[in-house]
Amino acid sequence: MRIKEHLKQLKPYQPGKPIEAVKAEYGLDKVVKLASNENPYGCSEAAKEALHHEIQQLALYPDGYSAALRTRLSEHLNVSETSLIFGNGSDEIIQILCRAFLNDKTNTIAAAPTFPQYKHNAVIEGAEVREIALRADGSHDLDAMLEAIDEQTQVVWVCSPNNPTGTYTAEGELISFLERVPSRVLVVLDEAYYEYVTAEDYPESIPLLNTYPNLMILRTFSKAYGLAALRVGYGIADEKLIRQIEPAREPFNTSRLGQAAAIAALDDQEFIASCIEKNQAGLQQYYDFDENARIKVLPFTDKLCFNRL
Ligand SMILES: Cc1ncc(COP(=O)(O)O)c(C=O)c1O
């Protein structure tokens, strides 16, 4: 047996230790896990209730097209149903995009450090990964990313807010970048933390899809919606692009439970509003702690995506 050469350089994803394991190892009673950016306030009660009905249907495959969720989400976002693709978390959309666009004759461009799954999946496909260091303030260096594009470039990843720095790409900068990226290159704008952002110059990206058919926006129910366990993420893009990548998606990639909970969660925007408010207060508490302890953290510039209280 000969495994793909590129796989040999990769390690399996190392999730953070479960809270129970850390408690046992260090003899602690209370542990707050920050590593996975989960919602500490859980999820909407309505989402939990929606599971009761679906739990009776476990013998049945889910709707592979996620039709009900598609309709509800398209209304919520004010986009056409055909401009959406659903994934087993946005992780899977990243995998689908890499399967669809990359091979060993292509390259892809991402920031460093950023969410590691862009590189991980690109390496599996054998693509060259061009990593462009973040600027000193933790933001993406879009000019340098642009310069790294050549004839073999297929995908550029922009993570905004960026994991792990929390910095975002402001509207003017994003538009100027999109104007200059060749239209044959896909720009993936990963907005996993979209709901949390309060900065005024954070772009409302969906209208940009009308001008830039090479743009794909990624969002997820794992963060503000608090449904990480149920694995529902989605992409929004020009319907032609969605049609082209759909064959690379597994047929039943989102579960019945995930679809039902996501629909109910969308109906409970009060929960999201309360999480955003509590998150801002928690962020301030975190900054105060850092300041008192003289710990220097990013972002320490105006590229902060969450307004300080
Ligand atoms: C920037 C970013 N993108 C995507 C994901 C993947 O989220 P999920 O697969 O749970 O939708 C994460 C998760 O931490 C993330 O931080």
Tab-separated table of C-alpha atoms and ligand atoms in Angstrom:
chain	number	residue	atom	x	y	z
A	1	MET	CA	0.000	0.000	0.000
A	2	ARG	CA	1.280	3.444	-0.827
A	3	ILE	CA	-0.386	6.318	0.955
A	4	LYS	CA	-0.370	9.785	-0.675
A	5	GLU	CA	3.075	11.352	-0.037
A	6	HIS	CA	1.549	14.635	1.203
A	7	LEU	CA	-0.363	12.864	3.980
A	8	LYS	CA	2.882	11.763	5.609
A	9	GLN	CA	3.732	15.342	6.609
A	10	LEU	CA	0.389	15.888	8.385
A	11	LYS	CA	-0.688	15.067	11.926
A	12	PRO	CA	-4.300	14.335	12.848
A	13	TYR	CA	-6.145	17.337	14.298
A	14	GLN	CA	-5.354	17.652	18.003
A	15	PRO	CA	-8.490	18.840	19.768
A	16	GLY	CA	-8.089	20.663	23.097
A	17	LYS	CA	-8.223	18.318	26.105
A	18	PRO	CA	-11.745	17.744	27.402
A	19	ILE	CA	-12.579	19.763	30.535
A	20	GLU	CA	-12.981	16.593	32.610
A	21	ALA	CA	-9.468	15.407	31.659
A	22	VAL	CA	-7.900	18.769	32.644
A	23	LYS	CA	-9.776	18.745	35.978
A	24	ALA	CA	-8.497	15.252	36.762
A	25	GLU	CA	-4.924	15.983	35.665
A	26	TYR	CA	-4.515	19.197	37.682
A	27	GLY	CA	-6.952	18.511	40.537
A	28	LEU	CA	-9.170	21.497	39.609
A	29	ASP	CA	-12.937	21.922	40.223
A	30	LYS	CA	-13.585	24.661	37.711
A	31	VAL	CA	-12.078	24.867	34.244
A	32	VAL	CA	-13.045	27.285	31.482
A	33	LYS	CA	-11.989	26.073	28.055
A	34	LEU	CA	-11.200	28.896	25.655
A	35	ALA	CA	-9.327	26.909	23.009
A	36	SER	CA	-12.184	25.869	20.735
A	37	ASN	CA	-14.172	29.139	20.697
A	38	GLU	CA	-17.359	27.391	21.753
A	39	ASN	CA	-20.326	29.384	23.012
A	40	PRO	CA	-20.109	29.378	26.837
A	41	TYR	CA	-23.846	30.227	27.004
A	42	GLY	CA	-24.873	27.042	25.206
A	43	CYS	CA	-27.586	27.259	22.558
A	44	SER	CA	-31.177	28.402	22.237
A	45	GLU	CA	-33.748	26.430	24.257
A	46	ALA	CA	-35.829	26.330	21.062
A	47	ALA	CA	-33.014	24.436	19.332
A	48	LYS	CA	-33.002	21.832	22.120
A	49	GLU	CA	-36.768	21.448	21.880
A	50	ALA	CA	-36.584	20.919	18.130
A	51	LEU	CA	-34.461	17.843	18.761
A	52	HIS	CA	-37.270	16.007	20.608
A	53	HIS	CA	-39.225	15.488	17.420
A	54	GLU	CA	-36.202	14.576	15.289
A	55	ILE	CA	-35.023	12.004	17.824
A	56	GLN	CA	-38.030	9.895	16.764
A	57	GLN	CA	-36.734	9.850	13.178
A	58	LEU	CA	-33.245	8.492	13.656
A	59	ALA	CA	-33.807	5.516	11.357
A	60	LEU	CA	-34.349	7.852	8.422
A	61	TYR	CA	-31.633	9.545	6.405
A	62	PRO	CA	-31.679	13.307	6.608
A	63	ASP	CA	-32.753	15.473	3.683
A	64	GLY	CA	-29.543	15.624	1.665
A	65	TYR	CA	-30.536	19.007	0.212
A	66	SER	CA	-31.376	20.473	3.663
A	67	ALA	CA	-34.465	21.922	1.988
A	68	ALA	CA	-36.269	23.283	5.068
A	69	LEU	CA	-33.109	24.776	6.536
A	70	ARG	CA	-32.207	26.147	3.107
A	71	THR	CA	-35.550	27.951	2.827
A	72	ARG	CA	-35.328	29.360	6.359
A	73	LEU	CA	-31.703	30.465	6.005
A	74	SER	CA	-32.255	32.014	2.580
A	75	GLU	CA	-35.055	34.143	4.114
A	76	HIS	CA	-32.857	35.074	7.056
A	77	LEU	CA	-29.950	36.136	4.838
A	78	ASN	CA	-32.085	37.457	1.993
A	79	VAL	CA	-30.274	35.356	-0.597
A	80	SER	CA	-31.591	32.819	-3.111
A	81	GLU	CA	-31.827	29.202	-1.958
A	82	THR	CA	-29.522	28.143	-4.768
A	83	SER	CA	-26.718	30.354	-3.510
A	84	LEU	CA	-26.255	28.179	-0.397
A	85	ILE	CA	-24.269	25.023	0.293
A	86	PHE	CA	-24.393	23.214	3.647
A	87	GLY	CA	-21.554	21.331	5.298
A	88	ASN	CA	-20.837	19.107	8.254
A	89	GLY	CA	-19.523	22.232	9.920
A	90	SER	CA	-17.836	24.883	7.798
A	91	ASP	CA	-14.838	22.570	8.153
A	92	GLU	CA	-16.448	20.398	5.510
A	93	ILE	CA	-17.019	23.304	3.125
A	94	ILE	CA	-13.290	24.049	3.375
A	95	GLN	CA	-12.630	20.403	2.518
A	96	ILE	CA	-15.099	20.509	-0.394
A	97	LEU	CA	-13.462	23.655	-1.797
A	98	CYS	CA	-10.022	22.092	-1.588
A	99	ARG	CA	-11.258	18.911	-3.286
A	100	ALA	CA	-12.918	20.949	-5.991
A	101	PHE	CA	-10.144	23.450	-6.738
A	102	LEU	CA	-6.747	22.138	-5.681
A	103	ASN	CA	-4.265	19.561	-6.915
A	104	ASP	CA	-0.499	19.202	-7.136
A	105	LYS	CA	-0.249	21.654	-10.032
A	106	THR	CA	-1.902	24.489	-8.128
A	107	ASN	CA	-1.221	26.751	-5.193
A	108	THR	CA	-3.322	28.408	-2.528
A	109	ILE	CA	-2.666	31.476	-0.363
A	110	ALA	CA	-3.489	31.907	3.311
A	111	ALA	CA	-2.370	34.093	6.188
A	112	ALA	CA	-0.082	32.803	8.936
A	113	PRO	CA	-1.225	32.215	11.582
A	114	THR	CA	-4.828	31.537	10.634
A	115	PHE	CA	-7.386	28.740	10.906
A	116	PRO	CA	-5.287	25.636	10.158
A	117	GLN	CA	-7.830	23.660	8.144
A	118	TYR	CA	-7.189	25.665	4.954
A	119	LYS	CA	-3.595	24.493	4.866
A	120	HIS	CA	-4.382	20.994	6.129
A	121	ASN	CA	-6.884	20.241	3.363
A	122	ALA	CA	-4.771	21.935	0.695
A	123	VAL	CA	-1.783	19.771	1.625
A	124	ILE	CA	-3.912	16.615	1.336
A	125	GLU	CA	-4.782	17.668	-2.218
A	126	GLY	CA	-1.066	18.109	-2.937
A	127	ALA	CA	-1.271	21.873	-3.517
A	128	GLU	CA	1.489	24.313	-2.648
A	129	VAL	CA	0.465	26.502	0.296
A	130	ARG	CA	1.793	30.063	0.249
A	131	GLU	CA	1.615	31.426	3.762
A	132	ILE	CA	1.724	35.198	4.170
A	133	ALA	CA	2.611	36.512	7.620
A	134	LEU	CA	0.013	38.656	9.348
A	135	ARG	CA	0.920	42.307	9.796
A	136	ALA	CA	2.306	43.354	13.172
A	137	ASP	CA	-1.203	44.275	14.360
A	138	GLY	CA	-2.451	40.753	13.626
A	139	SER	CA	-4.425	41.659	10.490
A	140	HIS	CA	-4.192	40.037	7.047
A	141	ASP	CA	-1.581	41.558	4.738
A	142	LEU	CA	-3.822	41.583	1.684
A	143	ASP	CA	-1.299	43.432	-0.499
A	144	ALA	CA	1.299	40.728	0.133
A	145	MET	CA	-1.335	38.041	-0.457
A	146	LEU	CA	-2.183	39.670	-3.752
A	147	GLU	CA	1.464	39.767	-4.785
A	148	ALA	CA	1.749	36.025	-4.098
A	149	ILE	CA	-0.943	35.223	-6.698
A	150	ASP	CA	0.322	33.700	-9.928
A	151	GLU	CA	-1.077	31.668	-12.828
A	152	GLN	CA	-1.328	28.530	-10.666
A	153	THR	CA	-3.178	30.188	-7.792
A	154	GLN	CA	-6.664	28.787	-7.316
A	155	VAL	CA	-7.860	29.864	-3.864
A	156	VAL	CA	-7.059	32.731	-1.455
A	157	TRP	CA	-8.348	32.397	2.133
A	158	VAL	CA	-9.316	35.487	4.130
A	159	CYS	CA	-10.380	34.733	7.691
A	160	SER	CA	-12.289	37.691	9.142
A	161	PRO	CA	-12.372	37.853	12.124
A	162	ASN	CA	-9.183	35.861	11.992
A	163	ASN	CA	-8.729	32.840	14.223
A	164	PRO	CA	-6.503	33.155	16.292
A	165	THR	CA	-5.869	36.930	16.308
A	166	GLY	CA	-9.455	38.233	16.359
A	167	THR	CA	-8.599	40.939	13.822
A	168	TYR	CA	-10.813	41.696	10.848
A	169	THR	CA	-10.498	43.028	7.322
A	170	ALA	CA	-12.263	46.376	6.999
A	171	GLU	CA	-14.742	46.992	4.195
A	172	GLY	CA	-12.586	49.362	2.107
A	173	GLU	CA	-9.616	47.057	2.266
A	174	LEU	CA	-11.672	43.990	1.332
A	175	ILE	CA	-13.252	45.708	-1.666
A	176	SER	CA	-9.919	47.049	-2.888
A	177	PHE	CA	-8.532	43.494	-2.611
A	178	LEU	CA	-11.480	41.910	-4.455
A	179	GLU	CA	-11.113	44.501	-7.220
A	180	ARG	CA	-7.522	43.430	-7.812
A	181	VAL	CA	-7.778	39.622	-7.455
A	182	PRO	CA	-8.041	38.001	-10.904
A	183	SER	CA	-11.604	36.775	-11.441
A	184	ARG	CA	-10.368	33.193	-12.078
A	185	VAL	CA	-9.120	33.001	-8.447
A	186	LEU	CA	-11.593	32.007	-5.724
A	187	VAL	CA	-11.578	34.223	-2.624
A	188	VAL	CA	-12.935	32.426	0.455
A	189	LEU	CA	-14.042	34.838	3.162
A	190	ASP	CA	-14.376	32.808	6.360
A	191	GLU	CA	-16.792	34.628	8.675
A	192	ALA	CA	-17.217	31.951	11.357
A	193	TYR	CA	-17.476	34.708	14.001
A	194	TYR	CA	-19.637	37.068	11.910
A	195	GLU	CA	-22.472	37.372	14.447
A	196	TYR	CA	-20.142	38.625	17.180
A	197	VAL	CA	-18.640	41.536	15.279
A	198	THR	CA	-19.674	45.035	16.286
A	199	ALA	CA	-17.032	47.126	14.455
A	200	GLU	CA	-18.699	49.614	12.141
A	201	ASP	CA	-16.355	49.155	9.194
A	202	TYR	CA	-16.708	45.371	9.209
A	203	PRO	CA	-18.090	44.631	5.741
A	204	GLU	CA	-21.599	43.361	5.088
A	205	SER	CA	-20.234	40.817	2.670
A	206	ILE	CA	-23.346	39.255	1.113
A	207	PRO	CA	-24.106	42.199	-1.248
A	208	LEU	CA	-20.531	41.869	-2.556
A	209	LEU	CA	-21.505	38.529	-4.129
A	210	ASN	CA	-23.389	40.461	-6.823
A	211	THR	CA	-20.179	42.134	-7.955
A	212	TYR	CA	-17.638	39.355	-7.300
A	213	PRO	CA	-18.759	35.907	-8.540
A	214	ASN	CA	-15.359	34.544	-7.409
A	215	LEU	CA	-16.239	35.201	-3.739
A	216	MET	CA	-17.425	32.506	-1.311
A	217	ILE	CA	-18.522	33.411	2.226
A	218	LEU	CA	-18.351	30.770	4.981
A	219	ARG	CA	-20.437	30.908	8.155
A	220	THR	CA	-21.443	28.420	10.814
A	221	PHE	CA	-23.961	27.452	13.479
A	222	SER	CA	-21.081	26.326	15.723
A	223	LYS	CA	-20.120	29.647	17.287
A	224	ALA	CA	-22.730	32.291	18.248
A	225	TYR	CA	-25.566	29.791	17.642
A	226	GLY	CA	-23.896	27.364	20.052
A	227	LEU	CA	-24.523	24.210	17.983
A	228	ALA	CA	-20.932	23.017	17.515
A	229	ALA	CA	-21.869	19.443	18.465
A	230	LEU	CA	-24.393	19.186	15.639
A	231	ARG	CA	-21.978	20.250	12.857
A	232	VAL	CA	-23.792	22.655	10.548
A	233	GLY	CA	-21.865	25.217	8.548
A	234	TYR	CA	-22.650	26.832	5.230
A	235	GLY	CA	-21.255	28.670	2.243
A	236	ILE	CA	-22.894	31.525	0.333
A	237	ALA	CA	-21.809	32.257	-3.247
A	238	ASP	CA	-22.877	32.802	-6.813
A	239	GLU	CA	-25.246	29.964	-7.761
A	240	LYS	CA	-23.021	28.840	-10.642
A	241	LEU	CA	-20.116	28.338	-8.242
A	242	ILE	CA	-22.375	26.457	-5.806
A	243	ARG	CA	-23.584	24.176	-8.645
A	244	GLN	CA	-19.992	23.445	-9.615
A	245	ILE	CA	-18.854	22.381	-6.138
A	246	GLU	CA	-21.997	20.455	-5.084
A	247	PRO	CA	-20.766	17.130	-6.577
A	248	ALA	CA	-17.822	17.230	-4.125
A	249	ARG	CA	-20.245	17.201	-1.165
A	250	GLU	CA	-21.212	13.978	0.625
A	251	PRO	CA	-24.913	13.179	-0.002
A	252	PHE	CA	-26.128	13.231	3.632
A	253	ASN	CA	-23.515	15.503	5.151
A	254	THR	CA	-25.731	17.377	7.618
A	255	SER	CA	-27.821	15.408	10.100
A	256	ARG	CA	-31.549	15.563	10.831
A	257	LEU	CA	-30.747	16.825	14.307
A	258	GLY	CA	-28.436	19.514	12.980
A	259	GLN	CA	-30.915	20.772	10.392
A	260	ALA	CA	-33.834	20.899	12.849
A	261	ALA	CA	-31.817	22.634	15.560
A	262	ALA	CA	-30.390	25.172	13.114
A	263	ILE	CA	-33.886	26.155	11.898
A	264	ALA	CA	-35.108	26.652	15.474
A	265	ALA	CA	-31.938	28.541	16.382
A	266	LEU	CA	-32.457	30.977	13.501
A	267	ASP	CA	-35.925	31.725	14.857
A	268	ASP	CA	-34.463	32.706	18.235
A	269	GLN	CA	-32.485	35.852	17.456
A	270	GLU	CA	-33.018	37.028	21.037
A	271	PHE	CA	-30.610	34.326	22.149
A	272	ILE	CA	-27.991	35.576	19.680
A	273	ALA	CA	-28.439	39.180	20.825
A	274	SER	CA	-27.977	38.173	24.465
A	275	CYS	CA	-24.834	36.170	23.615
A	276	ILE	CA	-23.321	39.120	21.755
A	277	GLU	CA	-23.959	41.380	24.729
A	278	LYS	CA	-22.494	38.904	27.218
A	279	ASN	CA	-19.564	38.224	24.919
A	280	GLN	CA	-18.689	41.926	24.830
A	281	ALA	CA	-18.771	42.099	28.615
A	282	GLY	CA	-16.640	38.934	28.837
A	283	LEU	CA	-14.178	40.367	26.350
A	284	GLN	CA	-13.801	43.494	28.425
A	285	GLN	CA	-13.225	41.339	31.515
A	286	TYR	CA	-10.526	39.485	29.600
A	287	TYR	CA	-8.819	42.713	28.481
A	288	ASP	CA	-8.941	44.068	32.037
A	289	PHE	CA	-7.338	40.897	33.324
A	290	ASP	CA	-4.594	41.137	30.687
A	291	GLU	CA	-3.972	44.767	31.487
A	292	ASN	CA	-3.693	44.087	35.227
A	293	ALA	CA	-1.451	41.106	34.661
A	294	ARG	CA	0.595	43.109	32.097
A	295	ILE	CA	-0.076	40.507	29.423
A	296	LYS	CA	0.183	41.964	25.926
A	297	VAL	CA	-2.548	40.583	23.676
A	298	LEU	CA	-3.624	41.007	20.111
A	299	PRO	CA	-5.365	42.983	18.873
A	300	PHE	CA	-3.910	46.082	20.439
A	301	THR	CA	-4.818	48.387	17.581
A	302	ASP	CA	-7.940	49.770	15.954
A	303	LYS	CA	-8.232	46.504	14.051
A	304	LEU	CA	-10.184	45.156	17.011
A	305	CYS	CA	-13.333	43.587	15.644
A	306	PHE	CA	-15.342	43.920	18.823
A	307	ASN	CA	-15.935	47.387	20.204
A	308	ARG	CA	-14.584	47.828	23.683
A	309	LEU	CA	-17.312	48.702	26.165
B	1	LIG	C1	-12.222	30.597	11.427
B	1	LIG	C2	-12.915	29.302	11.555
B	1	LIG	N1	-13.462	28.751	10.467
B	1	LIG	C3	-14.119	27.591	10.517
B	1	LIG	C4	-14.239	26.904	11.721
B	1	LIG	C5	-14.925	25.576	11.693
B	1	LIG	O1	-16.154	25.629	12.326
B	1	LIG	P1	-17.238	24.506	12.138
B	1	LIG	O2	-16.643	23.396	11.319
B	1	LIG	O3	-17.588	24.057	13.506
B	1	LIG	O4	-18.385	25.175	11.418
B	1	LIG	C6	-13.682	27.424	12.885
B	1	LIG	C7	-13.761	26.688	14.145
B	1	LIG	O5	-13.084	26.930	15.111
B	1	LIG	C8	-12.992	28.656	12.800
B	1	LIG	O6	-12.419	29.210	13.871
